[in-house]
Short mmCIF file of C-alpha atoms in Angstrom, two decimals:
data_model
loop_
_atom_site.label_atom_id
_atom_site.label_comp_id
_atom_site.label_asym_id
_atom_site.label_seq_id
_atom_site.Cartn_x
_atom_site.Cartn_y
_atom_site.Cartn_z
CA MET A 238 17.08 135.02 47.40
CA ALA A 239 14.18 133.55 45.45
CA GLN A 240 14.09 130.61 47.85
CA LEU A 241 13.72 133.02 50.77
CA PHE A 242 10.74 134.74 49.17
CA SER A 243 9.07 131.47 48.27
CA ASN A 244 9.39 130.32 51.88
CA LEU A 245 7.58 133.28 53.43
CA SER A 246 4.25 131.48 53.28
CA ALA A 247 5.88 128.34 54.63
CA TRP A 248 7.30 130.28 57.58
CA SER A 249 3.91 131.87 58.13
CA GLN A 250 2.28 128.44 58.20
CA ARG A 251 4.93 127.04 60.51
CA LEU A 252 4.44 129.84 63.04
CA ILE A 253 0.68 129.33 62.93
CA LYS A 254 0.86 125.55 63.31
CA GLU A 255 2.90 125.99 66.48
CA VAL A 256 -0.19 127.23 68.34
CA LEU A 257 -2.82 124.93 66.80
CA SER A 258 -4.10 121.63 68.16
CA THR A 259 -6.81 119.18 67.20
CA GLY A 260 -10.24 120.70 67.77
CA ASP A 261 -9.14 124.34 67.61
CA PHE A 262 -10.77 127.14 65.61
CA ALA A 263 -8.72 129.01 62.99
CA VAL A 264 -9.38 131.69 60.37
CA ASP A 265 -7.95 132.32 56.89
CA LEU A 266 -8.61 135.97 56.03
CA THR A 267 -7.65 135.47 52.36
CA ALA A 268 -8.50 131.98 51.11
CA GLY A 269 -6.92 132.53 47.68
CA ASN A 270 -6.02 129.17 46.15
CA GLY A 271 -6.55 127.34 49.42
CA TYR A 272 -3.04 126.53 50.60
CA ASP A 273 -3.39 128.21 53.99
CA THR A 274 -6.95 126.97 54.45
CA LEU A 275 -5.76 123.42 53.78
CA MET A 276 -2.96 123.79 56.33
CA LEU A 277 -5.40 125.08 58.95
CA ALA A 278 -7.86 122.25 58.26
CA GLN A 279 -5.13 119.65 58.62
CA ALA A 280 -3.84 121.27 61.82
CA VAL A 281 -7.21 121.37 63.61
CA GLY A 282 -8.46 118.01 62.32
CA ALA A 283 -11.97 116.67 61.86
CA MET A 284 -13.21 118.09 65.16
CA GLY A 285 -11.72 121.52 64.52
CA ARG A 286 -13.26 124.49 62.74
CA VAL A 287 -11.90 126.71 59.99
CA LEU A 288 -13.44 129.91 58.64
CA ALA A 289 -12.08 131.08 55.26
CA PHE A 290 -12.82 134.49 53.72
CA ASP A 291 -12.47 135.68 50.15
CA VAL A 292 -14.27 138.30 48.08
CA GLN A 293 -13.86 136.23 44.91
CA ASN A 294 -16.03 133.23 44.18
CA LYS A 295 -13.19 131.82 42.06
CA ALA A 296 -10.93 131.76 45.10
CA LEU A 297 -13.48 129.84 47.14
CA GLU A 298 -13.96 127.39 44.28
CA ASN A 299 -10.19 126.88 44.10
CA THR A 300 -10.05 126.38 47.86
CA ALA A 301 -12.91 123.86 47.85
CA SER A 302 -11.17 121.96 45.05
CA ARG A 303 -7.92 121.82 47.03
CA LEU A 304 -9.80 120.54 50.09
CA ALA A 305 -11.82 117.96 48.16
CA GLY A 306 -9.52 115.04 48.94
CA LEU A 307 -9.25 115.82 52.64
CA GLY A 308 -12.51 114.17 53.65
CA LEU A 309 -13.61 117.11 55.80
CA PRO A 310 -16.98 118.83 55.51
CA VAL A 311 -16.72 121.99 53.38
CA ARG A 312 -19.65 124.39 53.38
CA ARG A 313 -20.51 127.91 52.26
CA LEU A 314 -21.99 130.28 54.81
CA SER A 315 -24.45 132.86 53.52
CA VAL A 316 -25.75 134.57 56.67
CA PRO A 317 -23.50 136.53 59.05
CA GLY A 318 -23.51 135.17 62.59
CA THR A 319 -24.15 131.58 61.46
CA GLU A 320 -22.68 128.98 63.80
CA ILE A 321 -19.27 127.80 62.65
CA ALA A 322 -19.50 124.02 62.47
CA ALA A 323 -16.71 121.45 62.49
CA GLY A 324 -14.87 121.31 59.19
CA VAL A 325 -14.19 124.16 56.77
CA ASN A 326 -16.64 127.05 56.54
CA MET A 327 -16.20 129.45 53.62
CA VAL A 328 -17.72 132.86 53.15
CA GLN A 329 -17.64 135.15 50.12
CA ALA A 330 -17.10 138.43 51.89
CA ASP A 331 -14.52 141.11 52.50
CA HIS A 332 -12.30 140.28 55.45
CA ALA A 333 -13.22 143.71 56.80
CA ASP A 334 -16.52 142.06 57.79
CA PHE A 335 -14.65 139.76 60.19
CA ASP A 336 -16.70 140.63 63.27
CA ALA A 337 -20.01 139.87 61.55
CA TRP A 338 -18.92 136.34 60.60
CA CYS A 339 -16.49 135.30 63.33
CA VAL A 340 -18.70 134.55 66.31
CA MET A 341 -16.08 132.81 68.47
CA PRO A 342 -12.43 133.54 69.37
CA PRO A 343 -9.99 131.88 66.95
CA ARG A 344 -6.75 130.32 68.11
CA ALA A 345 -4.98 131.31 64.90
CA ILE A 346 -5.49 133.71 62.00
CA ILE A 347 -3.54 133.78 58.74
CA ALA A 348 -3.52 136.01 55.66
CA ASN A 349 -1.65 136.51 52.40
CA LEU A 350 -2.34 139.99 51.10
CA GLY A 351 -2.30 141.19 47.49
CA TYR A 352 -4.12 139.49 44.62
CA LEU A 353 -5.28 135.97 43.80
CA PRO A 354 -2.36 134.15 42.12
CA GLY A 355 -3.53 133.21 38.65
CA GLY A 356 -6.53 135.52 38.98
CA ASP A 357 -7.45 139.11 38.22
CA ARG A 358 -4.52 141.26 39.38
CA THR A 359 -6.70 144.34 39.55
CA LEU A 360 -8.64 142.79 42.47
CA VAL A 361 -6.33 143.36 45.42
CA THR A 362 -6.54 143.71 49.17
CA LYS A 363 -6.53 147.34 50.27
CA ALA A 364 -5.27 149.15 53.33
CA GLU A 365 -8.64 150.29 54.67
CA SER A 366 -10.35 146.89 54.62
CA THR A 367 -7.21 145.03 55.71
CA LEU A 368 -6.77 147.30 58.74
CA ALA A 369 -10.41 146.82 59.70
CA ALA A 370 -9.92 143.06 59.47
CA LEU A 371 -6.69 143.08 61.48
CA LYS A 372 -8.15 145.26 64.22
CA ALA A 373 -11.16 142.96 64.61
CA ALA A 374 -8.95 139.87 64.35
CA CYS A 375 -6.58 141.00 67.09
CA ASN A 376 -9.49 141.93 69.36
CA ARG A 377 -11.17 138.55 68.83
CA LEU A 378 -8.01 136.39 68.86
CA ALA A 379 -7.89 133.93 71.77
CA PHE A 380 -5.27 134.46 74.47
CA GLY A 381 -2.20 132.45 73.55
CA GLY A 382 -3.25 132.63 69.90
CA ARG A 383 -1.33 133.97 66.94
CA ILE A 384 -1.91 135.95 63.74
CA ALA A 385 0.43 135.83 60.73
CA VAL A 386 0.25 138.09 57.67
CA VAL A 387 2.40 137.96 54.53
CA VAL A 388 2.56 141.41 52.94
CA TYR A 389 3.37 142.18 49.29
CA PRO A 390 4.30 145.84 48.58
CA VAL A 391 4.89 145.62 44.81
CA HIS A 392 1.42 145.57 43.21
CA PRO A 393 -0.49 148.84 42.64
CA GLY A 394 -1.58 150.07 46.07
CA GLY A 395 0.53 147.41 47.74
CA LEU A 396 3.08 149.80 49.21
CA VAL A 397 0.36 151.89 50.87
CA GLU A 398 -1.19 148.75 52.34
CA ALA A 399 2.20 147.42 53.42
CA GLU A 400 3.10 150.61 55.27
CA ALA A 401 -0.31 150.71 56.97
CA VAL A 402 -0.13 147.07 58.06
CA GLU A 403 3.43 147.46 59.32
CA LEU A 404 2.40 150.49 61.37
CA PHE A 405 -0.60 148.61 62.77
CA PHE A 406 1.58 145.75 64.05
CA ASN A 407 4.20 148.19 65.33
CA GLN A 408 1.56 149.93 67.45
CA LEU A 409 0.10 146.81 69.07
CA GLU A 410 0.25 147.13 72.84
CA GLU A 411 3.41 145.38 74.06
CA SER A 412 1.71 144.15 77.21
CA GLN A 413 -0.80 142.26 75.06
CA PHE A 414 1.16 141.19 71.97
CA GLU A 415 4.61 140.02 71.01
CA VAL A 416 5.35 140.90 67.37
CA LEU A 417 7.81 139.28 64.96
CA HIS A 418 8.82 141.14 61.78
CA LEU A 419 10.65 139.10 59.12
CA ARG A 420 11.99 140.96 56.09
CA VAL A 421 15.02 141.39 53.84
CA LEU A 422 16.49 144.72 54.93
CA ASN A 423 18.36 145.56 51.73
CA ARG A 424 15.31 144.95 49.50
CA PRO A 425 12.63 147.28 50.88
CA ARG A 426 10.01 146.38 48.25
CA SER A 427 10.28 142.63 48.89
CA PRO A 428 7.49 140.70 50.63
CA PHE A 429 7.64 140.47 54.42
CA LEU A 430 5.98 138.58 57.24
CA LEU A 431 4.36 140.03 60.36
CA THR A 432 3.32 137.75 63.20
CA ALA A 433 1.72 138.67 66.52
CA SER A 434 1.20 136.37 69.49
CA LYS A 435 -1.46 137.37 72.00
CA GLN A 436 -0.19 137.08 75.55
CA SER A 437 -2.14 134.82 77.90
#
């Protein structure tokens, strides 16, 4: 069972990589320690663009460190609405501010909710800001694009967020989105993956 849980992020990445090509634009809503941002950067290549969000400076530092050997430009954005250049663009902001920073339609969006692994466990994603981010993300997502979110219900506030996110995906218009829900049915508090593909 532990192997299944540890592979949720891998499955999330695999589903996202299926829709990405060289030169595309992709967004990481929760940069964390940089694993998803690195995957996105590798998938879109030197001509592609990645925008990575995190509220914690430590997370962006960790992400920049993980990207250091990739040879791609890595920059911090400080003004909302700034053009997103080729390479990796990082912003220290709540993902709820998605619309202010994401000025073009992304082909793919990924997120791992909860807290920064190895960081302060009291700093967690919350239902209100996550729902704002997901609503903006789905509206801005390019046709044929995909969003994948790994949800963790076990930390304080995590169950409330998990239920809200699950309901959000469940209510996406079926004529516009196809939604995949991956979870272990007999362990209701285990992490789960929600993925939505926007119909072209």
